[in-house]
Coordinates of C-alpha atoms and ligand atoms in Angstrom, one line a residue:
M1194 CA -99.2 -55.4 -14.9
P1195 CA -98.7 -57.9 -17.8
A1196 CA -95.0 -58.0 -19.5
V1197 CA -94.1 -58.8 -23.0
K1198 CA -95.0 -61.7 -24.2
K1199 CA -93.9 -64.1 -27.1
G1200 CA -94.4 -62.9 -30.5
D1201 CA -94.1 -59.6 -29.1
L1202 CA -91.4 -56.1 -30.6
V1203 CA -88.6 -55.0 -28.1
L1204 CA -87.1 -52.0 -29.0
L1205 CA -83.1 -53.0 -28.8
S1206 CA -81.2 -49.5 -28.2
G1207 CA -77.9 -50.0 -28.6
A1208 CA -77.9 -53.0 -30.2
S1209 CA -75.1 -53.6 -32.5
G1210 CA -72.7 -53.4 -28.2
F1211 CA -71.3 -56.0 -26.4
L1212 CA -73.9 -57.5 -24.3
A1213 CA -76.4 -55.8 -26.3
V1214 CA -75.6 -58.5 -29.3
H1215 CA -76.2 -61.3 -27.0
V1216 CA -79.3 -59.4 -26.1
A1217 CA -81.3 -59.9 -29.4
K1218 CA -80.1 -63.1 -29.8
E1219 CA -81.5 -64.1 -27.4
L1220 CA -84.8 -62.1 -27.0
V1221 CA -84.7 -64.1 -30.6
A1222 CA -84.5 -67.3 -29.3
Q1223 CA -87.1 -66.9 -26.4
G1224 CA -89.3 -66.3 -29.8
L1225 CA -89.0 -62.5 -30.2
K1226 CA -88.8 -60.2 -32.8
V1227 CA -85.9 -56.7 -32.1
R1228 CA -86.3 -53.6 -33.7
G1229 CA -82.3 -52.6 -32.4
T1230 CA -80.9 -48.8 -32.8
V1231 CA -77.9 -48.0 -33.8
R1232 CA -75.7 -45.1 -34.7
S1233 CA -74.8 -46.5 -38.5
K1234 CA -75.8 -49.1 -41.6
A1235 CA -73.1 -50.4 -40.9
K1236 CA -73.0 -51.4 -37.6
G1237 CA -77.2 -52.7 -37.8
D1238 CA -76.4 -54.9 -40.3
Y1239 CA -73.9 -57.3 -38.7
V1240 CA -76.2 -56.9 -35.8
K1241 CA -78.7 -58.8 -38.5
K1242 CA -75.8 -60.9 -40.2
V1243 CA -75.6 -62.1 -36.6
V1244 CA -79.3 -62.0 -35.3
G1245 CA -80.9 -63.3 -37.8
D1246 CA -84.5 -63.0 -40.0
N1247 CA -86.2 -61.0 -36.9
F1248 CA -83.9 -58.3 -35.9
D1249 CA -84.3 -55.2 -37.7
Y1250 CA -82.7 -51.8 -37.4
V1251 CA -83.1 -48.1 -37.0
I1252 CA -80.2 -45.7 -36.6
V1253 CA -79.7 -43.3 -33.7
E1254 CA -77.1 -41.9 -33.4
D1255 CA -76.8 -40.5 -30.1
I1256 CA -79.6 -41.3 -27.5
G1257 CA -78.6 -38.0 -25.5
T1258 CA -80.7 -35.9 -28.4
D1259 CA -84.5 -34.6 -27.4
N1260 CA -86.7 -37.2 -28.6
A1261 CA -84.2 -38.8 -30.1
F1262 CA -86.5 -42.2 -29.8
D1263 CA -89.8 -41.0 -30.2
K1264 CA -90.2 -43.3 -33.8
A1265 CA -87.8 -45.6 -32.4
V1266 CA -90.7 -47.0 -29.2
E1267 CA -94.1 -46.8 -32.0
G1268 CA -95.2 -50.1 -31.6
V1269 CA -92.6 -51.8 -29.2
Q1270 CA -94.2 -53.6 -26.5
G1271 CA -91.3 -54.3 -24.8
V1272 CA -87.7 -51.7 -24.6
A1273 CA -84.5 -52.8 -22.6
H1274 CA -82.1 -50.3 -22.8
T1275 CA -78.4 -51.2 -23.1
A1276 CA -77.4 -48.1 -24.5
S1277 CA -74.8 -45.7 -22.6
P1278 CA -70.8 -44.8 -22.8
F1279 CA -68.9 -47.3 -21.1
H1280 CA -65.1 -46.4 -20.6
F1281 CA -62.9 -44.1 -18.5
N1282 CA -62.0 -41.7 -21.0
A1283 CA -62.9 -38.7 -19.3
G1284 CA -61.7 -36.1 -16.9
G1285 CA -59.6 -33.9 -16.7
E1286 CA -57.4 -33.3 -20.2
K1287 CA -59.1 -35.7 -20.9
G1288 CA -62.8 -33.9 -22.1
D1289 CA -65.3 -32.9 -19.2
P1290 CA -67.2 -35.8 -17.4
D1291 CA -70.5 -34.2 -17.7
E1292 CA -70.7 -33.5 -21.3
I1293 CA -69.1 -37.2 -22.1
L1294 CA -70.5 -39.7 -20.0
I1295 CA -73.1 -38.0 -17.8
K1296 CA -75.2 -37.0 -19.5
P1297 CA -75.0 -38.8 -22.3
A1298 CA -76.0 -42.1 -19.4
V1299 CA -78.4 -40.6 -18.1
N1300 CA -80.8 -37.5 -20.5
G1301 CA -80.1 -41.3 -23.4
T1302 CA -82.4 -43.4 -20.2
T1303 CA -84.6 -40.1 -19.3
N1304 CA -85.0 -40.0 -23.6
I1305 CA -86.2 -43.2 -23.9
L1306 CA -88.8 -43.9 -21.2
K1307 CA -90.6 -39.9 -22.5
A1308 CA -90.1 -42.0 -25.5
A1309 CA -92.1 -44.8 -24.1
K1310 CA -94.9 -42.7 -22.4
S1311 CA -95.7 -40.5 -25.6
H1312 CA -95.4 -42.8 -28.6
G1313 CA -95.0 -46.3 -27.5
K1314 CA -99.0 -46.7 -26.6
D1315 CA -97.7 -50.6 -26.2
V1316 CA -94.9 -50.3 -23.7
K1317 CA -96.0 -53.1 -21.1
R1318 CA -92.0 -52.4 -19.8
V1319 CA -89.0 -51.1 -19.4
V1320 CA -85.6 -52.9 -19.0
I1321 CA -82.5 -51.1 -18.4
T1322 CA -79.5 -51.7 -18.4
S1323 CA -78.0 -50.4 -15.0
S1324 CA -74.3 -51.6 -13.1
F1325 CA -73.1 -52.9 -9.8
A1326 CA -71.6 -49.1 -10.2
A1327 CA -74.9 -48.2 -8.8
V1328 CA -74.7 -50.4 -6.5
V1329 CA -70.8 -50.5 -5.0
N1330 CA -69.6 -48.2 -2.6
N1331 CA -65.9 -49.3 -0.8
R1332 CA -67.0 -51.6 1.7
Q1333 CA -64.7 -54.2 4.0
A1334 CA -65.2 -58.7 4.0
G1335 CA -68.7 -59.6 5.6
H1336 CA -70.7 -56.7 3.8
K1337 CA -73.6 -57.8 1.3
F1338 CA -74.0 -55.3 -1.5
T1339 CA -77.8 -56.0 -1.9
E1340 CA -79.9 -54.4 -4.6
D1341 CA -81.3 -52.0 -1.2
E1342 CA -77.6 -50.2 -1.8
W1343 CA -76.7 -47.5 -3.2
N1344 CA -73.9 -45.7 -4.4
Q1345 CA -72.7 -42.7 -2.5
D1346 CA -69.3 -42.8 -2.4
S1347 CA -68.8 -41.8 -6.0
L1348 CA -70.7 -38.9 -6.5
D1349 CA -69.3 -37.7 -2.9
Q1350 CA -66.5 -38.6 -4.7
Y1351 CA -67.3 -36.4 -7.9
E1352 CA -68.4 -34.0 -5.2
K1353 CA -65.2 -32.7 -4.1
E1354 CA -62.7 -33.8 -7.0
G1355 CA -64.6 -32.2 -9.7
K1356 CA -64.6 -32.0 -13.1
D1357 CA -60.8 -33.9 -12.1
A1358 CA -62.2 -37.0 -10.8
P1359 CA -60.8 -40.0 -12.2
G1360 CA -62.8 -41.6 -14.9
N1361 CA -64.1 -44.8 -13.6
C1362 CA -64.9 -42.2 -10.7
T1363 CA -67.5 -40.5 -13.5
Y1364 CA -68.7 -43.7 -15.4
R1365 CA -70.4 -44.6 -11.8
V1366 CA -71.6 -41.3 -11.1
S1367 CA -72.7 -41.3 -15.3
K1368 CA -75.1 -45.1 -14.5
T1369 CA -76.2 -44.2 -10.9
L1370 CA -77.5 -41.4 -11.7
A1371 CA -79.2 -42.7 -14.8
E1372 CA -80.6 -45.0 -13.2
K1373 CA -81.7 -42.7 -9.9
A1374 CA -83.4 -40.3 -13.3
A1375 CA -85.3 -44.1 -14.2
W1376 CA -86.8 -44.1 -10.5
Q1377 CA -87.6 -41.4 -10.2
F1378 CA -89.5 -40.7 -13.4
E1379 CA -92.0 -43.3 -12.8
K1380 CA -92.3 -42.3 -10.0
D1381 CA -93.7 -38.6 -11.5
E1382 CA -94.6 -39.6 -14.5
K1383 CA -97.1 -42.5 -13.7
P1384 CA -96.4 -44.2 -17.1
S1385 CA -98.9 -47.6 -18.0
F1386 CA -95.6 -49.1 -18.0
D1387 CA -93.3 -50.7 -14.6
L1388 CA -89.2 -51.3 -14.8
A1389 CA -86.9 -53.4 -14.0
T1390 CA -82.7 -52.9 -13.6
I1391 CA -80.2 -55.7 -14.0
N1392 CA -77.0 -54.5 -12.5
P1393 CA -74.2 -56.6 -13.7
P1394 CA -70.2 -56.2 -12.1
L1395 CA -67.5 -56.7 -15.1
I1396 CA -69.2 -59.0 -17.7
W1397 CA -67.2 -61.5 -19.9
G1398 CA -67.9 -64.2 -22.8
P1399 CA -67.4 -64.6 -25.8
T1400 CA -67.8 -61.5 -28.6
I1401 CA -69.6 -61.7 -31.2
H1402 CA -70.1 -58.1 -33.1
Q1403 CA -68.6 -55.6 -35.1
C1404 CA -64.8 -55.2 -33.8
P1405 CA -62.6 -54.8 -36.7
D1406 CA -59.7 -53.7 -34.4
P1407 CA -58.8 -54.4 -30.6
K1408 CA -58.6 -51.0 -30.6
G1409 CA -62.5 -50.9 -30.2
L1410 CA -62.7 -53.5 -28.1
N1411 CA -65.7 -52.7 -24.8
T1412 CA -64.1 -51.5 -21.9
S1413 CA -65.2 -54.5 -19.6
I1414 CA -63.2 -57.4 -22.5
A1415 CA -60.0 -55.5 -23.2
Q1416 CA -58.4 -55.4 -20.1
L1417 CA -58.6 -59.4 -20.2
Y1418 CA -57.1 -58.8 -23.8
S1419 CA -54.1 -57.0 -22.6
V1420 CA -53.5 -59.5 -20.6
L1421 CA -53.4 -62.2 -22.9
K1422 CA -51.9 -60.6 -25.1
G1423 CA -48.6 -60.5 -22.2
E1424 CA -48.6 -56.7 -21.8
K1425 CA -48.7 -56.8 -18.1
T1426 CA -46.3 -58.0 -15.9
E1427 CA -47.5 -60.5 -13.1
E1428 CA -46.3 -58.7 -11.0
E1429 CA -49.0 -55.1 -12.5
I1430 CA -51.9 -58.4 -12.7
S1431 CA -51.5 -59.6 -9.3
K1432 CA -52.2 -56.2 -8.2
M1433 CA -54.8 -54.8 -10.7
P1434 CA -58.2 -54.8 -7.9
P1435 CA -59.9 -58.0 -7.4
G1436 CA -64.1 -57.1 -8.2
F1437 CA -67.6 -59.4 -9.5
L1438 CA -68.2 -61.4 -12.5
V1439 CA -70.5 -62.3 -14.6
D1440 CA -71.1 -64.1 -18.4
V1441 CA -72.6 -62.2 -20.7
R1442 CA -75.5 -64.6 -22.3
N1443 CA -76.9 -65.0 -18.4
V1444 CA -77.0 -61.0 -18.3
A1445 CA -78.4 -61.7 -21.4
Q1446 CA -80.7 -64.0 -20.1
A1447 CA -81.4 -61.9 -17.6
H1448 CA -82.4 -59.2 -19.2
V1449 CA -85.3 -61.5 -21.5
Q1450 CA -86.6 -62.6 -18.2
A1451 CA -86.9 -59.3 -17.0
L1452 CA -89.0 -58.1 -20.0
L1453 CA -91.0 -61.6 -19.8
R1454 CA -92.4 -62.5 -16.0
E1455 CA -94.1 -60.3 -14.7
D1456 CA -93.2 -60.1 -11.4
A1457 CA -89.7 -58.3 -12.3
G1458 CA -91.6 -55.2 -12.9
D1459 CA -90.6 -52.3 -10.1
K1460 CA -87.3 -54.4 -9.6
R1461 CA -83.7 -54.0 -8.8
F1462 CA -81.3 -57.4 -9.9
N1463 CA -77.5 -58.2 -9.5
V1464 CA -77.0 -60.7 -11.7
S1465 CA -73.7 -62.0 -10.4
L1466 CA -71.4 -65.2 -10.4
V1467 CA -68.0 -65.1 -8.4
G1468 CA -65.7 -62.5 -6.9
F1469 CA -62.8 -63.1 -8.5
T1470 CA -58.7 -61.6 -9.0
F1471 CA -57.4 -60.9 -12.6
S1472 CA -55.0 -64.3 -11.0
D1473 CA -57.6 -66.1 -11.0
A1474 CA -58.9 -65.4 -14.5
V1475 CA -55.5 -66.7 -15.9
E1476 CA -55.0 -69.3 -13.5
A1477 CA -57.8 -70.3 -15.0
I1478 CA -57.3 -70.1 -18.2
N1479 CA -54.1 -72.3 -18.1
A1480 CA -56.2 -74.5 -16.7
R1481 CA -57.9 -75.5 -19.4
D1482 CA -54.6 -75.8 -21.4
D1483 CA -56.5 -74.7 -24.7
P1484 CA -54.0 -75.2 -27.4
A1485 CA -56.0 -72.6 -29.4
I1486 CA -55.8 -69.9 -26.8
K1487 CA -52.0 -70.9 -26.2
K1488 CA -51.7 -70.1 -29.7
A1489 CA -53.3 -67.4 -30.6
F1490 CA -51.7 -65.7 -27.0
P1491 CA -47.8 -67.2 -26.4
K1492 CA -46.8 -64.3 -24.7
M1493 CA -49.6 -65.4 -21.7
P1494 CA -48.8 -65.8 -18.3
T1495 CA -48.5 -68.7 -17.5
G1496 CA -46.8 -69.0 -13.9
I1497 CA -49.8 -67.0 -12.1
K1498 CA -52.0 -69.1 -8.7
G1499 CA -55.2 -67.3 -8.4
D1500 CA -56.7 -66.8 -4.2
K1501 CA -59.6 -67.8 -4.7
S1502 CA -59.7 -68.5 -0.4
R1503 CA -59.5 -63.9 -0.4
K1504 CA -61.7 -62.5 1.6
G1505 CA -63.6 -59.3 0.6
P1506 CA -67.2 -57.9 0.6
E1507 CA -69.9 -60.1 -1.5
L1508 CA -72.1 -59.6 -4.0
D1509 CA -76.0 -61.6 -3.2
A1510 CA -77.5 -62.1 -6.6
T1511 CA -80.2 -64.7 -5.2
R1512 CA -83.2 -62.8 -6.5
S1513 CA -82.1 -62.6 -10.2
K1514 CA -82.2 -66.6 -9.6
Q1515 CA -85.0 -66.6 -7.2
V1516 CA -86.9 -63.7 -10.6
L1517 CA -86.0 -64.5 -13.5
G1518 CA -84.5 -68.3 -12.5
L1519 CA -80.7 -67.5 -13.9
Q1520 CA -78.4 -70.5 -13.8
Y1521 CA -74.8 -69.0 -14.0
L1522 CA -72.5 -70.6 -15.6
D1523 CA -69.4 -71.9 -14.0
F1524 CA -66.3 -69.6 -13.8
E1525 CA -64.0 -70.9 -15.9
T1526 CA -66.7 -72.0 -18.2
V1527 CA -67.5 -68.1 -18.0
V1528 CA -63.2 -67.2 -18.3
H1529 CA -62.3 -69.7 -20.8
D1530 CA -65.2 -69.2 -23.5
T1531 CA -64.1 -65.3 -23.3
A1532 CA -60.1 -66.5 -23.7
A1533 CA -61.1 -68.0 -26.4
S1534 CA -63.7 -66.3 -28.5
L1535 CA -60.7 -63.7 -28.5
A1536 CA -58.1 -66.2 -29.4
K1537 CA -60.0 -66.8 -32.6
R1538 CA -61.0 -63.6 -33.4
E1539 CA -56.6 -63.3 -33.3
T1540 CA -55.9 -65.2 -34.9
E1541 CA -58.9 -65.0 -37.9
E1542 CA -59.2 -61.6 -38.3
W1543 CA -57.2 -59.2 -35.7
S1544 CA -53.4 -61.0 -37.3
K1545 CA -54.5 -60.0 -41.2
Ligands
NAP223 P1 -70.8 -51.5 -26.0 O1 -69.7 -52.3 -26.4 O2 -69.3 -50.7 -25.6 O3 -71.3 -51.1 -25.4 C1 -72.7 -49.0 -25.7 C2 -73.3 -49.6 -26.6 O4 -74.5 -48.5 -26.3 C3 -72.7 -49.5 -27.9 O5 -74.0 -49.8 -29.4 C4 -72.8 -47.6 -28.6 O6 -72.9 -47.6 -29.5 C5 -74.1 -47.8 -28.4 N1 -74.0 -46.0 -27.5 C6 -73.2 -45.5 -26.0 N2 -73.2 -44.2 -26.3 C7 -74.1 -43.7 -27.3 C8 -74.8 -42.6 -27.6 N3 -74.5 -41.0 -27.7 N4 -75.6 -42.7 -28.5 C9 -75.9 -43.5 -29.4 N5 -75.2 -44.9 -29.0 C10 -75.1 -45.0 -27.6 O7 -70.3 -51.9 -23.7 P2 -70.9 -52.2 -23.3 O8 -70.5 -53.5 -22.3 O9 -72.1 -53.1 -24.8 O10 -72.3 -52.2 -22.6 C11 -73.8 -52.4 -23.1 C12 -74.1 -51.6 -21.3 O11 -74.2 -52.7 -20.3 C13 -73.8 -50.0 -21.3 O12 -74.9 -49.6 -20.8 C14 -73.2 -50.1 -20.0 O13 -73.1 -49.2 -18.7 C15 -73.2 -51.7 -18.6 N6 -72.8 -52.4 -18.2 C16 -71.7 -53.1 -18.7 C17 -70.4 -54.2 -18.0 C18 -69.1 -54.7 -18.3 O14 -68.6 -55.3 -18.4 N7 -69.1 -54.5 -20.0 C19 -71.6 -54.2 -16.8 C20 -71.7 -53.7 -16.3 C21 -73.3 -52.4 -17.1 P3 -71.3 -47.4 -30.8 O15 -71.1 -48.8 -30.1 O16 -71.9 -46.6 -31.7 O17 -71.0 -46.3 -30.5

């Protein structure tokens, strides 16, 4: 099945998000045109200013509403579906995770697929932003996560703990069920397009989306911002759980290559640079010794040493290199560029 080609028009859902603005820029850089969906005119205008002439937008206020994408998908050849709630504010007194996280994620995904089937006669490929959250299980050193694995642990935990399960569990459930729903849709409905999913772990990198207040920072970047601000002690930082990291520019490339490359169809893609801890990240930022970062964040911890020799499970991203041709940015660059972009906003936007 032919994939999307240069000059084609791509529908990008959630275009105002941290990741999606990079996807929009990369689509345009690769010769494609973009129709973004955003929740307000102000958000759309901001993205247009960042991305330029080959970006336009339509308003979709709630991806979970029936038929939300029916008009948006008309006349496009490809779809990149990034929109999904990404936060951990659900469960217990915070509210019903089903309503806050799971239904919007699952219904948003099935709505865009239904729209592509019924109103997008030219759609060749749909790329869905899934997550490592849909892959990960509780595993020890020696285990290598591949695209064959599905998160079962979070589904089991949610079944046991119900609406009191912690927000990070129910977020993982939302991503797992949304991705499963996408593959099930393809199996049941046999649309004339095919699918690919991108499954990133924690994403950092420069922030270029609209964020007038640091309190509104997207979840993955907000954690580093609070470390840079000195809001966590060195002991708290050393206890932050290890994870896997990837740069937003590489994740954006993955989305675009998954649209363009014919052999990316019907595949999941882990996209990951490295296993890391926040201590490793703080050490890397200090190693670069960037005066702009030091000036913006005078309370940033300086005495922390990371331990990259520490052993944990691994995340296999070989397929993303072989099929999508990804070349990952190095750890120090990813961490430095994230901190530098936050330092710029801190100095020029947020402290005014
Ligand atoms: P983000 O900045 O919060 O972006 C999420 C986008 O989805 C925003 O544009 C948001 O719009 C939109 N959205 C959420 N719920 C919506 C709804 N009900 N109706 C309409 N739009 C809705 O977060 P991000 O980090 O860029 O995440 C983008 C995607 O990547 C998500 O699918 C997330 O699960 C996935 N992901 C992220 C990471 C990471 O570390 N950042 C890792 C793995 C996967 P508003 O801002 O207007 O609400």
